mmCIF file of C-alpha atoms in Angstrom:
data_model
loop_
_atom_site.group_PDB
_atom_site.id
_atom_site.type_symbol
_atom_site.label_atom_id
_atom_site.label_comp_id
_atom_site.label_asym_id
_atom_site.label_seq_id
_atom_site.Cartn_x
_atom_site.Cartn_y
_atom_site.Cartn_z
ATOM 1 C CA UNK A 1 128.230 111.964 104.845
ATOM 2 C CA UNK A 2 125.495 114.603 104.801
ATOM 3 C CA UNK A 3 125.969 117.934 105.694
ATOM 4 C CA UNK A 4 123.711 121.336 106.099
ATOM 5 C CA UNK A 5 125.067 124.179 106.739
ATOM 6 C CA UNK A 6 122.221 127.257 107.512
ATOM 7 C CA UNK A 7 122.044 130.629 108.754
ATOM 8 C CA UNK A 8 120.854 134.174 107.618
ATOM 9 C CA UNK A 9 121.553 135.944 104.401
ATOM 10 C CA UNK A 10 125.217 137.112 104.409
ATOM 11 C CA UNK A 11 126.743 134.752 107.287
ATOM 12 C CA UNK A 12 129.503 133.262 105.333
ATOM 13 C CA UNK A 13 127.669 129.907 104.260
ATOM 14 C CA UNK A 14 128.879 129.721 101.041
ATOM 15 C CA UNK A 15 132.458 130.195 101.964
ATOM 16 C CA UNK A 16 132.357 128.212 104.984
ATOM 17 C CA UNK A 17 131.048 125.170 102.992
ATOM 18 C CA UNK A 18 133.735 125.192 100.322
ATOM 19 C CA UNK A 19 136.133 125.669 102.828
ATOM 20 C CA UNK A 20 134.554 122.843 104.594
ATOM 21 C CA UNK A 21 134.506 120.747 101.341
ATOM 22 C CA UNK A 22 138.446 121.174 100.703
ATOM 23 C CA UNK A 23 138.850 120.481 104.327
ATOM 24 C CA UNK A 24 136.935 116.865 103.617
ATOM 25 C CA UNK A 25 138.457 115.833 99.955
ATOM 26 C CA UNK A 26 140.479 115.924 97.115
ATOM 27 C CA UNK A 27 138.540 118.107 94.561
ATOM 28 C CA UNK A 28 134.373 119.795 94.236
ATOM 29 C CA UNK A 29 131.645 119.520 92.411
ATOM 30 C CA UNK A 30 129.375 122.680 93.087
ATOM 31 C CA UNK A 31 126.225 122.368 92.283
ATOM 32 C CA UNK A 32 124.608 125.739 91.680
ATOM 33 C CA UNK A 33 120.818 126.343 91.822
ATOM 34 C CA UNK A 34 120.332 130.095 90.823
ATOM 35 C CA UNK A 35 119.161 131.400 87.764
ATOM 36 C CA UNK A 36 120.943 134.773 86.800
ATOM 37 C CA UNK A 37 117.667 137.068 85.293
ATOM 38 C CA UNK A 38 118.916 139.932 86.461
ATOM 39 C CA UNK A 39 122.130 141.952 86.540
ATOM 40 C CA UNK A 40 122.803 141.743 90.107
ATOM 41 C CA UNK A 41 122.464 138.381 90.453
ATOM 42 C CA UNK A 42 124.374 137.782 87.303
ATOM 43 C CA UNK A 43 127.428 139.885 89.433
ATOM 44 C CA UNK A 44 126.940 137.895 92.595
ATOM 45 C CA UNK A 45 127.300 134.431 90.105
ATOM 46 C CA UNK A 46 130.497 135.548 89.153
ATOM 47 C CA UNK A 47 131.826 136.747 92.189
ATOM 48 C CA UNK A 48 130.977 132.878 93.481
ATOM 49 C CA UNK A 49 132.674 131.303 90.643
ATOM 50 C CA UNK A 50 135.822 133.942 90.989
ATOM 51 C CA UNK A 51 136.045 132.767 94.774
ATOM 52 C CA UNK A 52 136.017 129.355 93.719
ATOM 53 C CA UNK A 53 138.317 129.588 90.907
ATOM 54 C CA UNK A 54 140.907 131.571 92.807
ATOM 55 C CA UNK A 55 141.137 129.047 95.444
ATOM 56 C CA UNK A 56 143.797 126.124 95.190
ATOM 57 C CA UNK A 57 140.693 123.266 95.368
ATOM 58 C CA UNK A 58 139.889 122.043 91.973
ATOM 59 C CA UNK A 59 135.850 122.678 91.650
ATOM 60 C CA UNK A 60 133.574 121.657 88.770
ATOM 61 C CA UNK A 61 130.753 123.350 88.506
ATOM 62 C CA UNK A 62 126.741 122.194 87.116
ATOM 63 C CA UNK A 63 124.143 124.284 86.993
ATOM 64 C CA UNK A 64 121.089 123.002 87.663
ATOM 65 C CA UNK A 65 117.852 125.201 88.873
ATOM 66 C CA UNK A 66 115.669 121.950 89.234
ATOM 67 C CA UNK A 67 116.488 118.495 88.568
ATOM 68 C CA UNK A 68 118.821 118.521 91.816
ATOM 69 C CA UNK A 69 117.988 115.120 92.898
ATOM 70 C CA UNK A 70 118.592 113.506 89.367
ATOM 71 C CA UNK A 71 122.319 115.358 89.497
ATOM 72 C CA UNK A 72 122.799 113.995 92.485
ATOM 73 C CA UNK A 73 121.841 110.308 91.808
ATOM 74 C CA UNK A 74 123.307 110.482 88.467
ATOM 75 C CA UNK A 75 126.688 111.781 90.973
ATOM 76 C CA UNK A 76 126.002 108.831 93.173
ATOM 77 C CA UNK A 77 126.907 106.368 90.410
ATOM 78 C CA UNK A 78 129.666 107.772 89.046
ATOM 79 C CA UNK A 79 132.644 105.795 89.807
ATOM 80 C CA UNK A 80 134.897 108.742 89.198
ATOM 81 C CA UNK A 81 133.749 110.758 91.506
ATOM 82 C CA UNK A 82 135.066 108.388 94.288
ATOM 83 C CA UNK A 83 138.377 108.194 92.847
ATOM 84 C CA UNK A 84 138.916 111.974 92.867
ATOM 85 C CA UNK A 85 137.624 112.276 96.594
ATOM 86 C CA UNK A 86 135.348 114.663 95.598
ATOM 87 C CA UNK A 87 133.167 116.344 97.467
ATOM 88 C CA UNK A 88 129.551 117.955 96.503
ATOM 89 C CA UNK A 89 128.124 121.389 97.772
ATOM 90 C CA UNK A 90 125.085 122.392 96.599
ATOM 91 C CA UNK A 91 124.479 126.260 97.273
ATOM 92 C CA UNK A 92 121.598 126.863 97.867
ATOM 93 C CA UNK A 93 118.550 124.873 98.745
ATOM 94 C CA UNK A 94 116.330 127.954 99.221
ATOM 95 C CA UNK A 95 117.164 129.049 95.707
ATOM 96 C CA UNK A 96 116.352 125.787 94.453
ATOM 97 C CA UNK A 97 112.885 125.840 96.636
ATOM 98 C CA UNK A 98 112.038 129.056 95.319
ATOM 99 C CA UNK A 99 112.491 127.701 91.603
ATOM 100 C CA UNK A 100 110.044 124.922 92.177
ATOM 101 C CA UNK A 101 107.177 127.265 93.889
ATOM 102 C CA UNK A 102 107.567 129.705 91.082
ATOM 103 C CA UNK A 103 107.263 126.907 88.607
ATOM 104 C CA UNK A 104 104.000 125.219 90.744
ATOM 105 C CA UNK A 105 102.689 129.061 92.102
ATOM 106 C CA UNK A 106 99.707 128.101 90.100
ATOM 107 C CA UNK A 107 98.416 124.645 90.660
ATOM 108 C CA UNK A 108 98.819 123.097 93.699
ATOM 109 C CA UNK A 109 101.925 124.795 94.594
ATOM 110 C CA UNK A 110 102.796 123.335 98.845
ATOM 111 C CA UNK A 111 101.495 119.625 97.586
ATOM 112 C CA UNK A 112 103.762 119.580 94.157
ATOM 113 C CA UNK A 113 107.047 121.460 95.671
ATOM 114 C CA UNK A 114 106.844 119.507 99.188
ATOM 115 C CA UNK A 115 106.934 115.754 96.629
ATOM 116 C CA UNK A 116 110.164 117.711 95.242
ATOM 117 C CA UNK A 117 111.775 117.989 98.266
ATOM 118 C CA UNK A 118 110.791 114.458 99.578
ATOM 119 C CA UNK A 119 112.586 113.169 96.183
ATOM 120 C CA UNK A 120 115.303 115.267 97.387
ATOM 121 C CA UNK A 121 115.546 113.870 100.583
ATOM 122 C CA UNK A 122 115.352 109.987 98.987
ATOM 123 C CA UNK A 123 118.692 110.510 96.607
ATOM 124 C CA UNK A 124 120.640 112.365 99.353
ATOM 125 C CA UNK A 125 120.080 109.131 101.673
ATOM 126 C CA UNK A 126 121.281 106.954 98.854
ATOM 127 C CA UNK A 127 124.457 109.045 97.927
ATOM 128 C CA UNK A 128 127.400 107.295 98.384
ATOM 129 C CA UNK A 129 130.212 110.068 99.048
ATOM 130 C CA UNK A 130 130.335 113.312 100.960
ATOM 131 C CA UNK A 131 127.654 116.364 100.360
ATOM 132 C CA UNK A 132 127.000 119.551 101.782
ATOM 133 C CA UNK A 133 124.367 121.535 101.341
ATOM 134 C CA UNK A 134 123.894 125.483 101.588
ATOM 135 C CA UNK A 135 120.523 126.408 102.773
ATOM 136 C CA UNK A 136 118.936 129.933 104.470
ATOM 137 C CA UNK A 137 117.138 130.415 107.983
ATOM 138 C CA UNK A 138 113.941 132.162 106.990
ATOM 139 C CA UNK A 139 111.484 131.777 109.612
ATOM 140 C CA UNK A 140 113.115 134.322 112.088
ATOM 141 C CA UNK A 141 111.615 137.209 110.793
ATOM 142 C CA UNK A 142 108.119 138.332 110.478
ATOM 143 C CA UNK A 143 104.769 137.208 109.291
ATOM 144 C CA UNK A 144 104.940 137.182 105.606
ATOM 145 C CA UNK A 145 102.114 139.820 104.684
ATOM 146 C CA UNK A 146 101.045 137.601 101.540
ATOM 147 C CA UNK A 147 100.196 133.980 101.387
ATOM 148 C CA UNK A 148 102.681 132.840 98.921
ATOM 149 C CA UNK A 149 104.907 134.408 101.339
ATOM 150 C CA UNK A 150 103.626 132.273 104.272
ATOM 151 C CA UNK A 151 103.591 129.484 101.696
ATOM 152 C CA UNK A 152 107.143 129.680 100.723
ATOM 153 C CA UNK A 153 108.302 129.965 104.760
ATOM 154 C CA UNK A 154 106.570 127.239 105.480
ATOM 155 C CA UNK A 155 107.903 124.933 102.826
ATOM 156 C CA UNK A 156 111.361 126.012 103.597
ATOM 157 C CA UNK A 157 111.156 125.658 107.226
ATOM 158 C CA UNK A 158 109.973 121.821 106.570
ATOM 159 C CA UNK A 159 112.755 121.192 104.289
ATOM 160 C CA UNK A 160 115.404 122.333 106.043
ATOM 161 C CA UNK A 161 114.108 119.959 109.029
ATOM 162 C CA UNK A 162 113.942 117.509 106.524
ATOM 163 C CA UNK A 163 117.142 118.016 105.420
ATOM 164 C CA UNK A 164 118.567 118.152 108.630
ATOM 165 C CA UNK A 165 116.906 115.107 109.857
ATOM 166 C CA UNK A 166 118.861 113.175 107.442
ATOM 167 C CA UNK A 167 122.269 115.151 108.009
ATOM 168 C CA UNK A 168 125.215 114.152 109.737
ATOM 169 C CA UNK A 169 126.110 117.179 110.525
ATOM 170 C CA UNK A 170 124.278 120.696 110.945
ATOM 171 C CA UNK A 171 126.269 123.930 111.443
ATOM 172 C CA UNK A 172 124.418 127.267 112.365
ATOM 173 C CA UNK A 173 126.763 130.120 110.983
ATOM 174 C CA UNK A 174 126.260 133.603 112.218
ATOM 175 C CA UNK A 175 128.122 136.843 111.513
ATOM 176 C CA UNK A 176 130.927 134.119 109.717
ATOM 177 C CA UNK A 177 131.103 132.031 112.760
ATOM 178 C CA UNK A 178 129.984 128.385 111.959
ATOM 179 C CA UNK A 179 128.575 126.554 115.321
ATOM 180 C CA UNK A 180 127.977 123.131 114.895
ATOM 181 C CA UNK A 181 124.728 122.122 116.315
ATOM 182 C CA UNK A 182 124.265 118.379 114.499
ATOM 183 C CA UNK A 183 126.937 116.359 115.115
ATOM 184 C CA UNK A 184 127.404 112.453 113.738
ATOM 185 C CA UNK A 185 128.121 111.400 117.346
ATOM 186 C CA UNK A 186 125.194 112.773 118.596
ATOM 187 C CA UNK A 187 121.878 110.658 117.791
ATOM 188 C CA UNK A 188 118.462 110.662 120.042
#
């Protein structure tokens, strides 16, 4: 089962989703996509792991910035991973977006990051078990001024509709409140 779960910054996404994933199994792997440069970030890290570690779910944690869909295809095929029930979050696709377009920002940057999130798109479809996925709205705002800006909205708005075309489920979470707007049941 595939799972997004989106909204704006701050609307409980990360908590809803592990809640979500001790809801659906036995034990987590959290797959983590930031990388900690700066102090503040470093903080906000640690407060995730603290939250995770405090709870009575057993979570293992990779970090991974950018080889995302070899994790989760390497996942996919481990047989222990079905024994312990486990479910996968990943938190947070936009992170992991904006680590690709950093890396590309020079050379071809929509073409090269877009193939990344196609390859994406390919292992989640073949993953055998349950994963959610943390990702931001970003395209309710403004008109970025600059056109990496525009660049990286763009890219972000056609992955998450990538994502979610594959997903089983969608949820929409606002001011903490998840609303599920992609359900398996319903299909077109």
């Amino acid at each position: 089962m595939i799972v997004l779960v989106t909204g704006g910054a701050r609307s409980g996404k990360s908590t809803f989703a592990e809640k979500y994933a001790a809801h659906l199994g036995q034990a987590g792997v959290y797959i983590a996509t930031a990388q900690a440069f700066d102090e503040e970030l470093q903080e906000r890290v640690a407060r995730h792991r603290e939250r995770r570690q405090q709870s009575a779910f057993c979570w293992e944690t990779i970090e991974e910035p950018h080889a995302l869909a070899d994790v989760i295809r390497s996942l996919g095929q481990q047989d222990e991973l079905a024994q312990k029930q486990a479910v996968v979050v990943v938190d947070c696709l936009i992170v992991w977006l904006t680590n690709w377009l950093i890396q590309y920002e020079q050379e071809r940057a929509f073409e090269r990051t877009l193939a990344q999130v196609d390859e994406l798109v390919a292992a989640v479809q073949d993953f055998p078990g349950t994963i959610l996925f943390v990702t931001n709205e970003v395209g309710d705002g403004l008109v970025p001024e600059y056109p990496l800006g525009r660049m990286f909205r763009d890219l972000a708005g056609l992955m998450n509709q990538r994502m979610a075309a594959v997903a089983d489920q969608v949820f929409l979470l606002t001011a903490g409140i998840p609303l599920e707007i992609k359900s398996r049941a319903f299909r077109f």
